[in-house]
PDB file of C-alpha atoms and ligand atoms in Angstrom:
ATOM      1  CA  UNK G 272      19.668  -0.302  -6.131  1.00  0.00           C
ATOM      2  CA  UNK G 273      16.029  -0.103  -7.009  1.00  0.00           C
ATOM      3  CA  UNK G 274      14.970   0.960  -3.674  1.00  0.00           C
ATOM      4  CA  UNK G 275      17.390   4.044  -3.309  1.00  0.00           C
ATOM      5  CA  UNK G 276      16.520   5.531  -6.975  1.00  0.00           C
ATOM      6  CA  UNK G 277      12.872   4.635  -7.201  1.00  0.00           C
ATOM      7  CA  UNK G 278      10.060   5.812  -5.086  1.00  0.00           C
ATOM      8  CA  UNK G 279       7.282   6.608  -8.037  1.00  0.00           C
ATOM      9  CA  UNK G 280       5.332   3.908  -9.545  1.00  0.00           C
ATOM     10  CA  UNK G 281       6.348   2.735 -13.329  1.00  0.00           C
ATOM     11  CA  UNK G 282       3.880   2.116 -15.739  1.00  0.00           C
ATOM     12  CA  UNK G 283       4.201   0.696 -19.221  1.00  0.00           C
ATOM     13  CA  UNK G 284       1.886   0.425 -22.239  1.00  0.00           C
ATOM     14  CA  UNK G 285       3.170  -2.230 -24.260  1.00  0.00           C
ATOM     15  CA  UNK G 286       1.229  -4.295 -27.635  1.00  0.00           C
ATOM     16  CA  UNK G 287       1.385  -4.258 -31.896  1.00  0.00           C
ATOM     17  CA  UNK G 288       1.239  -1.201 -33.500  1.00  0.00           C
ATOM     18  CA  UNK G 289      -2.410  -0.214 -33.588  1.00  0.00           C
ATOM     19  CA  UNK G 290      -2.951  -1.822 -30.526  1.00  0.00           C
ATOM     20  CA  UNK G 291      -4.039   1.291 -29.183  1.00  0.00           C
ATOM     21  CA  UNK G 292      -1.296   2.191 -26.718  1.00  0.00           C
ATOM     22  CA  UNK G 293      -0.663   5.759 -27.771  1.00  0.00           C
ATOM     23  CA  UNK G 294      -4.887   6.578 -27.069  1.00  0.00           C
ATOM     24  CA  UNK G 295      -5.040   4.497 -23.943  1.00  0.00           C
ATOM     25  CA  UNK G 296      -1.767   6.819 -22.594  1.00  0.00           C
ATOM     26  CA  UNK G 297      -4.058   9.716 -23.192  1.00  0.00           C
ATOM     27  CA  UNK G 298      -6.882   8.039 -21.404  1.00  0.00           C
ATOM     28  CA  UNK G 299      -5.029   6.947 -18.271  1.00  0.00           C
ATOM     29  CA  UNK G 300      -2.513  10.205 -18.079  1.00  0.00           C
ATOM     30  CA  UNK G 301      -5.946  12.704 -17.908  1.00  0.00           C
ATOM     31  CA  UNK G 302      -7.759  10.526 -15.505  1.00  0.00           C
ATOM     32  CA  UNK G 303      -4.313   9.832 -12.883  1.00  0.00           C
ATOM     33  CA  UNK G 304      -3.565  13.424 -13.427  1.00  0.00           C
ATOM     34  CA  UNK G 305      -6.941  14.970 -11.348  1.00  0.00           C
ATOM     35  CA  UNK G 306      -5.402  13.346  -8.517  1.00  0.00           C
ATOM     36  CA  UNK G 307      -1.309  12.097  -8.353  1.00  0.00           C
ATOM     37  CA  UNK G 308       1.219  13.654 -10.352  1.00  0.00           C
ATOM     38  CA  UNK G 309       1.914  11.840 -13.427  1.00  0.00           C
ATOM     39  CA  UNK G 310       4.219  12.029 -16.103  1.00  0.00           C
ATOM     40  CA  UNK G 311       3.037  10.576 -19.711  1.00  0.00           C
ATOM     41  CA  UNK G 312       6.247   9.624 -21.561  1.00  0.00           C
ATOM     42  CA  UNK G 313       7.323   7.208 -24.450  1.00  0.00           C
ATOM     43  CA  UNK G 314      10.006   5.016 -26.502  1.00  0.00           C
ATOM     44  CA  UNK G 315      11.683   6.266 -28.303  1.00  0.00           C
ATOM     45  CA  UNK G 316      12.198   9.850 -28.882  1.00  0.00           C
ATOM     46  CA  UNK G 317      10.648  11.016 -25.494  1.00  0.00           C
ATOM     47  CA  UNK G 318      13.945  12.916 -25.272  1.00  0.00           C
ATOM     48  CA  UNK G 319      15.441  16.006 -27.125  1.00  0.00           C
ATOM     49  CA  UNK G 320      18.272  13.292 -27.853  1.00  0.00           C
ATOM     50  CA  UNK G 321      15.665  10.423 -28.235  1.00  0.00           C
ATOM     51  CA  UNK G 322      13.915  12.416 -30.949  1.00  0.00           C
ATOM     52  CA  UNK G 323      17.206  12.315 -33.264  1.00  0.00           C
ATOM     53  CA  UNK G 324      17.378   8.798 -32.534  1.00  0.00           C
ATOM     54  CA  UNK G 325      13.084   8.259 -33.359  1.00  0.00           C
ATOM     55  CA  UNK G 326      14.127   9.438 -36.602  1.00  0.00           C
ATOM     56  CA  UNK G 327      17.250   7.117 -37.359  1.00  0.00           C
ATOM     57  CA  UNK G 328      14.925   4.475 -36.361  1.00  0.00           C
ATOM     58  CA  UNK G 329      11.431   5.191 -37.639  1.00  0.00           C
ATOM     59  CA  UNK G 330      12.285   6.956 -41.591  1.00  0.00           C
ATOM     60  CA  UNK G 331      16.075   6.546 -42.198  1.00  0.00           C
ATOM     61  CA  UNK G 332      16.164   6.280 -46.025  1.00  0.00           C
ATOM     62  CA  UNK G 333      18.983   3.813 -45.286  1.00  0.00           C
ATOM     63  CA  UNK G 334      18.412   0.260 -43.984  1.00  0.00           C
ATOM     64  CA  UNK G 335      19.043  -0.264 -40.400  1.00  0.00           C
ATOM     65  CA  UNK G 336      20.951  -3.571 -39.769  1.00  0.00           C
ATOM     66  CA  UNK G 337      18.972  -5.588 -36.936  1.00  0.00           C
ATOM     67  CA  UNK G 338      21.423  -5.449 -34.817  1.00  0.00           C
ATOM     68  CA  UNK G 339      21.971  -1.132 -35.342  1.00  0.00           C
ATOM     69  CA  UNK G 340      18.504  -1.054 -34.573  1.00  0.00           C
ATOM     70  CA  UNK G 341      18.379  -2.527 -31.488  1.00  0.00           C
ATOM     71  CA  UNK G 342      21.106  -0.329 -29.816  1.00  0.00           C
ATOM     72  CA  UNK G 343      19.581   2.950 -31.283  1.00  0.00           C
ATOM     73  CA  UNK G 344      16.579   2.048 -29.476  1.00  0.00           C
ATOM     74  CA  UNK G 345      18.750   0.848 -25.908  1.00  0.00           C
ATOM     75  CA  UNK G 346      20.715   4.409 -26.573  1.00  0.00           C
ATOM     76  CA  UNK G 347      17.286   5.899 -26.788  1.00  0.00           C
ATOM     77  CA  UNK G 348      16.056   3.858 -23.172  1.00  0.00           C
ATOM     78  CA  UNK G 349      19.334   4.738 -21.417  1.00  0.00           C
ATOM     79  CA  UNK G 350      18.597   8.438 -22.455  1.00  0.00           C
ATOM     80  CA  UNK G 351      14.835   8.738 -21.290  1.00  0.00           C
ATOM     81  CA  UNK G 352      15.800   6.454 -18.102  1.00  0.00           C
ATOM     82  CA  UNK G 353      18.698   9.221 -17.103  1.00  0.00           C
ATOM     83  CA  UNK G 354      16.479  12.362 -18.147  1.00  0.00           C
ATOM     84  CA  UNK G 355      13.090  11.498 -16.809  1.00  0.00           C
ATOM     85  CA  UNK G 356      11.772   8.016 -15.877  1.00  0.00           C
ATOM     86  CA  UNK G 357      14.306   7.998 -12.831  1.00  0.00           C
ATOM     87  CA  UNK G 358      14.497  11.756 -11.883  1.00  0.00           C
ATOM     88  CA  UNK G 359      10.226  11.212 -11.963  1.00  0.00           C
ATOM     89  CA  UNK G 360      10.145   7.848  -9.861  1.00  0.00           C
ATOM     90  CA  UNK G 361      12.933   9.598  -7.562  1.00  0.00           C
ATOM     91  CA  UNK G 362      10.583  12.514  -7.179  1.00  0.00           C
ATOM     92  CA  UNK G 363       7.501   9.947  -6.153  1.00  0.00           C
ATOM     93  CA  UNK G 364       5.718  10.737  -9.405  1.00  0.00           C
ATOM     94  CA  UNK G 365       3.348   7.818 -11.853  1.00  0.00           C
ATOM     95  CA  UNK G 366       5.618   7.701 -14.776  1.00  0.00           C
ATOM     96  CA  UNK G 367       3.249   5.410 -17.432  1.00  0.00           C
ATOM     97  CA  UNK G 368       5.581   4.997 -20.786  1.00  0.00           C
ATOM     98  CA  UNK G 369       4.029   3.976 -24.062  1.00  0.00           C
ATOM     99  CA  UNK G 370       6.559   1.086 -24.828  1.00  0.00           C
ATOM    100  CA  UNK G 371       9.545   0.227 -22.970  1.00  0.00           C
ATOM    101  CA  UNK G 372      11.612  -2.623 -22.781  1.00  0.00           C
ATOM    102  CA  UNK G 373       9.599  -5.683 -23.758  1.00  0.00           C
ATOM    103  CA  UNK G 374       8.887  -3.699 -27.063  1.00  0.00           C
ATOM    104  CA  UNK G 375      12.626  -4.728 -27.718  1.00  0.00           C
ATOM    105  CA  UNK G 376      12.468  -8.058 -26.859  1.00  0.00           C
ATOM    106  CA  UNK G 377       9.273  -8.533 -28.809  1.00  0.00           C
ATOM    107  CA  UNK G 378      10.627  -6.686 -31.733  1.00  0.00           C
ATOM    108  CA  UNK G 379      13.833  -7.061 -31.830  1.00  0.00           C
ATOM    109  CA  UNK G 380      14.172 -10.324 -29.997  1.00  0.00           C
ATOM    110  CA  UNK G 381      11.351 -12.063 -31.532  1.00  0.00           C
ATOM    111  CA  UNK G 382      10.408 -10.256 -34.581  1.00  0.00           C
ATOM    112  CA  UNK G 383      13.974  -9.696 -36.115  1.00  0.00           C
ATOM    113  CA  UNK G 384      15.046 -12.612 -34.684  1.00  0.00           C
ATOM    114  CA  UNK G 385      18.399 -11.350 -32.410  1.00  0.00           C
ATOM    115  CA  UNK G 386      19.441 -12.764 -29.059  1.00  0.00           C
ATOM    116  CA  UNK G 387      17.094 -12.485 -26.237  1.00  0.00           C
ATOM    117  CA  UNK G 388      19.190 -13.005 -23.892  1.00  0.00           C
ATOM    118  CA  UNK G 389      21.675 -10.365 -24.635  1.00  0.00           C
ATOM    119  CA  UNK G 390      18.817  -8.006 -25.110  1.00  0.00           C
ATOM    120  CA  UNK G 391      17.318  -8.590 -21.925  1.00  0.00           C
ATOM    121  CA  UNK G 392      21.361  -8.179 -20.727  1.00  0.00           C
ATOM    122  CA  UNK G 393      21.061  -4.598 -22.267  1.00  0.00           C
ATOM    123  CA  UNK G 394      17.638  -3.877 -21.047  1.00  0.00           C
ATOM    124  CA  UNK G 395      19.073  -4.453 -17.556  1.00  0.00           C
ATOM    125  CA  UNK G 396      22.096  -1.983 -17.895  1.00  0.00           C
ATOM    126  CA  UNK G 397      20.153   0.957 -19.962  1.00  0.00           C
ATOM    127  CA  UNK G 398      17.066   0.623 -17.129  1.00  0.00           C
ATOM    128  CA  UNK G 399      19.783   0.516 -14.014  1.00  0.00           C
ATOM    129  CA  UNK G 400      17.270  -2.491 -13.282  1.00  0.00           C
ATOM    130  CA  UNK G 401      14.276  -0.784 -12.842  1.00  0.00           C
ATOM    131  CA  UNK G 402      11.202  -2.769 -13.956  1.00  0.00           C
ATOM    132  CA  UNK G 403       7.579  -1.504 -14.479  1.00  0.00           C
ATOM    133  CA  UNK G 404       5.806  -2.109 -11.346  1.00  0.00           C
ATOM    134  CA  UNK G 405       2.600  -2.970 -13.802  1.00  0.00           C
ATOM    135  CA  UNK G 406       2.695  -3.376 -17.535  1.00  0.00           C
ATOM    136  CA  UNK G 407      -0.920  -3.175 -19.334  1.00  0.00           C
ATOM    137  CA  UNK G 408      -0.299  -5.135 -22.259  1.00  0.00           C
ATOM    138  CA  UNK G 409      -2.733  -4.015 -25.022  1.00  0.00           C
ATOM    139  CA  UNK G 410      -3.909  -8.040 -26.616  1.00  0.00           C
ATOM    140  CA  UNK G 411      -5.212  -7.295 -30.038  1.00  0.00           C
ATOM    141  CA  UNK G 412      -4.523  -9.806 -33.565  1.00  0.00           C
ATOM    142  CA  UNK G 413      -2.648  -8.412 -35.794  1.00  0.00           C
ATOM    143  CA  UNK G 414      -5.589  -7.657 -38.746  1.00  0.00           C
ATOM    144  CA  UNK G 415      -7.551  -5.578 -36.156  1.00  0.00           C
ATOM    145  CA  UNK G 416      -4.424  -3.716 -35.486  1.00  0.00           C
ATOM    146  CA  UNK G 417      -2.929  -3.715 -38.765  1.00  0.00           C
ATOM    147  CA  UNK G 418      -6.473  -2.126 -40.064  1.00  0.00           C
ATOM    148  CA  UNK G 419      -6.436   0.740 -37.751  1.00  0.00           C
ATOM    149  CA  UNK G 420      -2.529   1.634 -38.722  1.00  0.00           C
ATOM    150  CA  UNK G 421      -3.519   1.857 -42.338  1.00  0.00           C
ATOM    151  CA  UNK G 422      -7.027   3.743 -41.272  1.00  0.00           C
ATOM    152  CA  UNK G 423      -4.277   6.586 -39.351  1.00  0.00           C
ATOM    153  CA  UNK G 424      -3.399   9.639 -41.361  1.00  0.00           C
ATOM    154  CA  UNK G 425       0.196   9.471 -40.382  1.00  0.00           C
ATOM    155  CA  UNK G 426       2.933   8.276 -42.637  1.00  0.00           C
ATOM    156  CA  UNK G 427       3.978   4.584 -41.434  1.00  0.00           C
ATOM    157  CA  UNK G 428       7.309   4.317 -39.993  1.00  0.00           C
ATOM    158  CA  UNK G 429      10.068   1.637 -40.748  1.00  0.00           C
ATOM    159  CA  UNK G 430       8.412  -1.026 -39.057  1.00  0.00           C
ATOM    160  CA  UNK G 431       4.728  -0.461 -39.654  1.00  0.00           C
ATOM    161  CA  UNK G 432       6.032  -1.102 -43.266  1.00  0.00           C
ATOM    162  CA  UNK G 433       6.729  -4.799 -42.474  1.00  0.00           C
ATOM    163  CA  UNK G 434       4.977  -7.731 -43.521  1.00  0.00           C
ATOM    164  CA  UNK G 435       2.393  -9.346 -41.886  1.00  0.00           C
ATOM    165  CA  UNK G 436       4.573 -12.586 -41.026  1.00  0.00           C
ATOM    166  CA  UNK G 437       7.337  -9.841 -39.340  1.00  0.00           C
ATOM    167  CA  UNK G 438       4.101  -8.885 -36.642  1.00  0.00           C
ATOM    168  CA  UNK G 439       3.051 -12.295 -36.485  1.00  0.00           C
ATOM    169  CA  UNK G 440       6.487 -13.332 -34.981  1.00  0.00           C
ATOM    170  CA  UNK G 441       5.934  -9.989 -32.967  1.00  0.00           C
ATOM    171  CA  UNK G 442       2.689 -11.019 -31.544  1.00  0.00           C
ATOM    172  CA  UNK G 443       3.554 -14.202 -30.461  1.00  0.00           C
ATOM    173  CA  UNK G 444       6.689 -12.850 -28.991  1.00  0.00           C
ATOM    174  CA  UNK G 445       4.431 -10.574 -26.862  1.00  0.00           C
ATOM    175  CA  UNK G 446       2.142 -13.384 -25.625  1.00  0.00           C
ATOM    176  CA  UNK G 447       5.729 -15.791 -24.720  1.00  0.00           C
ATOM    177  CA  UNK G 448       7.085 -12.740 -22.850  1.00  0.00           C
ATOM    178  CA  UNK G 449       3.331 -12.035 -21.122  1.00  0.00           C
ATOM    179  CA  UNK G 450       2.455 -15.313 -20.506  1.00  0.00           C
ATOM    180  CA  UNK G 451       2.042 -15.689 -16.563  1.00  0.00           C
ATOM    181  CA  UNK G 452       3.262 -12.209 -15.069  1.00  0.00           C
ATOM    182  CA  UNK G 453       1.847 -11.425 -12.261  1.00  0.00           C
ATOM    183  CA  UNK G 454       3.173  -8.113 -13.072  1.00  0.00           C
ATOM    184  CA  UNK G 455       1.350  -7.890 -16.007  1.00  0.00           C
ATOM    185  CA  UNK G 456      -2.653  -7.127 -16.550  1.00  0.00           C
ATOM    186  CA  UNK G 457      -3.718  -7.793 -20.119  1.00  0.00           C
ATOM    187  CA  UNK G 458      -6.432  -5.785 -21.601  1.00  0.00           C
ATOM    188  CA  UNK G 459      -8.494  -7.106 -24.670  1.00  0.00           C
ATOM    189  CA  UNK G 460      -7.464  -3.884 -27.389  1.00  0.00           C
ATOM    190  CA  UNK G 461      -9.913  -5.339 -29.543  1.00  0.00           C
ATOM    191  CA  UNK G 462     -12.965  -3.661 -28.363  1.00  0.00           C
ATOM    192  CA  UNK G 463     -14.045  -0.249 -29.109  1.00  0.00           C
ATOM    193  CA  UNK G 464     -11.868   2.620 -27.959  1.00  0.00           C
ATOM    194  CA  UNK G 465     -14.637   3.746 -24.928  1.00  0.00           C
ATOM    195  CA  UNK G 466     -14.665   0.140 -23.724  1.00  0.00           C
ATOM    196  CA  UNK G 467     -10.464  -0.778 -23.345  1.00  0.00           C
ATOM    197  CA  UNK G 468     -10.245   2.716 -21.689  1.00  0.00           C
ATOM    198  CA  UNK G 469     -12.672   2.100 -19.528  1.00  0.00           C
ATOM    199  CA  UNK G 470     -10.978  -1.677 -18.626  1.00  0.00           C
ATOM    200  CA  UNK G 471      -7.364   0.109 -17.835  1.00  0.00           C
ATOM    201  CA  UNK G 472      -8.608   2.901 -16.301  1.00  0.00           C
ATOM    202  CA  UNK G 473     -10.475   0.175 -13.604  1.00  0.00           C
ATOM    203  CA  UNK G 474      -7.306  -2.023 -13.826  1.00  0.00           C
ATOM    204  CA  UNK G 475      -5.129   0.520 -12.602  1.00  0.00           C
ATOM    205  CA  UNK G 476      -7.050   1.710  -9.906  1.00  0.00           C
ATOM    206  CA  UNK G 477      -7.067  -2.026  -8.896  1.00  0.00           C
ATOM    207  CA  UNK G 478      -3.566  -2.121  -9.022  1.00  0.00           C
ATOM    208  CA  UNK G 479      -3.238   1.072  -7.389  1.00  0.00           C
ATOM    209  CA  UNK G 480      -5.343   0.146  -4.639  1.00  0.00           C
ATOM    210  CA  UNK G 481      -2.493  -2.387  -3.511  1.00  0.00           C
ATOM    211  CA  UNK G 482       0.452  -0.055  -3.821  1.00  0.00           C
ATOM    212  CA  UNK G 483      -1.346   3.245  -2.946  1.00  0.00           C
ATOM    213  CA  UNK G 484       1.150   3.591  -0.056  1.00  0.00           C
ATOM    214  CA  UNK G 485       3.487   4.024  -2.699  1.00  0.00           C
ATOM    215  CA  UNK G 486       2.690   7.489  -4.367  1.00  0.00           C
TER     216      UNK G 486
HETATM  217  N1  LIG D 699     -10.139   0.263 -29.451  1.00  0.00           N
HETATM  218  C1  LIG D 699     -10.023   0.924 -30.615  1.00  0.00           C
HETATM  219  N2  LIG D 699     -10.946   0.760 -31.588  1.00  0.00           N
HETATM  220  C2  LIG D 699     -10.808   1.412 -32.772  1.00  0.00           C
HETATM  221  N3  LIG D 699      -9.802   2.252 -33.079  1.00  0.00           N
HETATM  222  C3  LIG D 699      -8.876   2.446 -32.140  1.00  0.00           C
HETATM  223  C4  LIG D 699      -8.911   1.797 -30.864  1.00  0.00           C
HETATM  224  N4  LIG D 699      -7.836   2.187 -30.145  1.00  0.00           N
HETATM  225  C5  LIG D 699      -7.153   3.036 -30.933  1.00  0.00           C
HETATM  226  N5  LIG D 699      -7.781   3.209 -32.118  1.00  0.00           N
HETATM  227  C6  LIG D 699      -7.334   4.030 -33.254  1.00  0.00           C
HETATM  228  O1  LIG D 699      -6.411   3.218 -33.969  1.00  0.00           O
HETATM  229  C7  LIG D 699      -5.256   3.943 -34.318  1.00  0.00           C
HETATM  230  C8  LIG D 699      -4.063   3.319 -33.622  1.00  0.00           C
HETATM  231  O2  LIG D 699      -4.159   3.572 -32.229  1.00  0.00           O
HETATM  232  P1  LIG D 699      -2.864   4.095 -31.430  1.00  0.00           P
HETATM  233  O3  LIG D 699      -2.120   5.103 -32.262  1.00  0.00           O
HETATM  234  O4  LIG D 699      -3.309   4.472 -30.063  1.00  0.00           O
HETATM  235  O5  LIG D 699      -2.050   2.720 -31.375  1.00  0.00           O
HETATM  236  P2  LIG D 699      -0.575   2.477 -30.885  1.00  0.00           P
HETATM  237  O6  LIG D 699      -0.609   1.168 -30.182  1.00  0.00           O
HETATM  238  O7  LIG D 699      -0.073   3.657 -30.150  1.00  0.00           O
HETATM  239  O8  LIG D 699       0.183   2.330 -32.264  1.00  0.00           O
HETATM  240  P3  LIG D 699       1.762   2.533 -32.529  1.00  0.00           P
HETATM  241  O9  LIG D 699       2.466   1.409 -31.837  1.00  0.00           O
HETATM  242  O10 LIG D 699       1.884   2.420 -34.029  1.00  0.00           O
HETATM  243  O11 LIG D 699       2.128   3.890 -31.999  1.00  0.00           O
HETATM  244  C9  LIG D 699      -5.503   5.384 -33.916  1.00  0.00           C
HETATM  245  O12 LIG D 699      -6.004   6.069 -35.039  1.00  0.00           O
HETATM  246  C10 LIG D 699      -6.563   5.261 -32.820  1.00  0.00           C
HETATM  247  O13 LIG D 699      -7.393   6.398 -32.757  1.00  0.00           O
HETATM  248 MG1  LIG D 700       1.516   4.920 -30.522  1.00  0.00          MG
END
């Protein structure tokens, strides 16, 4: 199935809040861009759809139950898969997405505390199977990152309001999930900004250098 839908090469951005994801897209979609066509996307609300759902998820007044929560963000992954991270990869383009699928396990798996297994079920069916062909997972503790979400001007969403034991259990769900992937290159986020873009920006060419046949 893979094979006939994908031609592009998937990229995801996954780590804490604050980890720096959202800056290192920036970084990697305006260097890729001078010379493959790229898309920069995210999760959730990279859709017209997705957005609605962002909201639900990120400053409903109401509590979300775990469980709620999860699916809003699978409807909002089977949405952005069917409107752009397939038609892109069909159409031979980098598609690098700021979070995808591991953010659920991580968060919703680890963090909340819901069944991985059956998450990783509905990753499967929302994605149609298709897996980043590289994930740069963003390492950072959670103080560093924690620091530089209360140091943003932005309003923090439902989750960035959680305790510190909630990221904890998020954190170490990252490293369980990352541990050993060859798929997976893992960038220190806790250096200065100029420094981790400079370490994914040489880590994908890397990468790139083996699948360059690819694109
Ligand atoms: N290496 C860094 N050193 C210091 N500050 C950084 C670094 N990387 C990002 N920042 C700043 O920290 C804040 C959080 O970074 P960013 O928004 O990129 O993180 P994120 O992983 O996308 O977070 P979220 O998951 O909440 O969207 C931003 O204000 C950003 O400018
Ligand atoms: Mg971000």
């Amino acid at each position: 199935m893979c094979s006939r839908i994908k031609r592009g090469i998937f990229l995801t951005l996954e780590g804490i809040d604050g980890s720096g994801k959202s800056s290192a897209l920036k970084a990697l979609y305006t260097e890729l861009s001078l010379q493959y066509n790229v898309i920069a996307t995210r999760e959730p609300g990279a859709t017209p759809i997705g957005k609605h759902i962002r909201d639900v998820v990120q400053s409903s007044s109401e509590p979300l139950c775990p469980r709620a929560e999860f699916l809003l963000f699978a409807a909002d992954r089977a949405q952005h898969f069917h409107e752009i991270v397939l038609p892109y990869l069909a159409d031979s383009y980098i598609v690098i997405s700021d979070r995808m699928a591991d953010s659920s396990l991580a968060y919703q798996g680890y963090g909340r505390g819901l069944d991985k297994e059956f998450i990783k079920t509905v990753n499967e069916w929302v994605t149609r199977g298709v897996k980043p062909d590289c994930t740069f997972y963003l390492r950072t503790d959670q103080t560093v990152a924690r620091e530089r979400v209360n140091r943003r001007l932005e309003i923090k969403t439902t989750i960035e309001k959680e305790h510190n034991d909630f990221f904890q259990r998020v954190t170490d769900g990252f490293e369980a999930i990352f541990n050993g992937r060859s798929d997976v290159i893992v960038i220190d986020a806790s250096q200065n900004q100029k420094k981790v873009h400079e370490d994914i920006i040489q880590a994908v060419y890397t990468f790139l250098s083996f699948t360059k046949d690819a694109v």
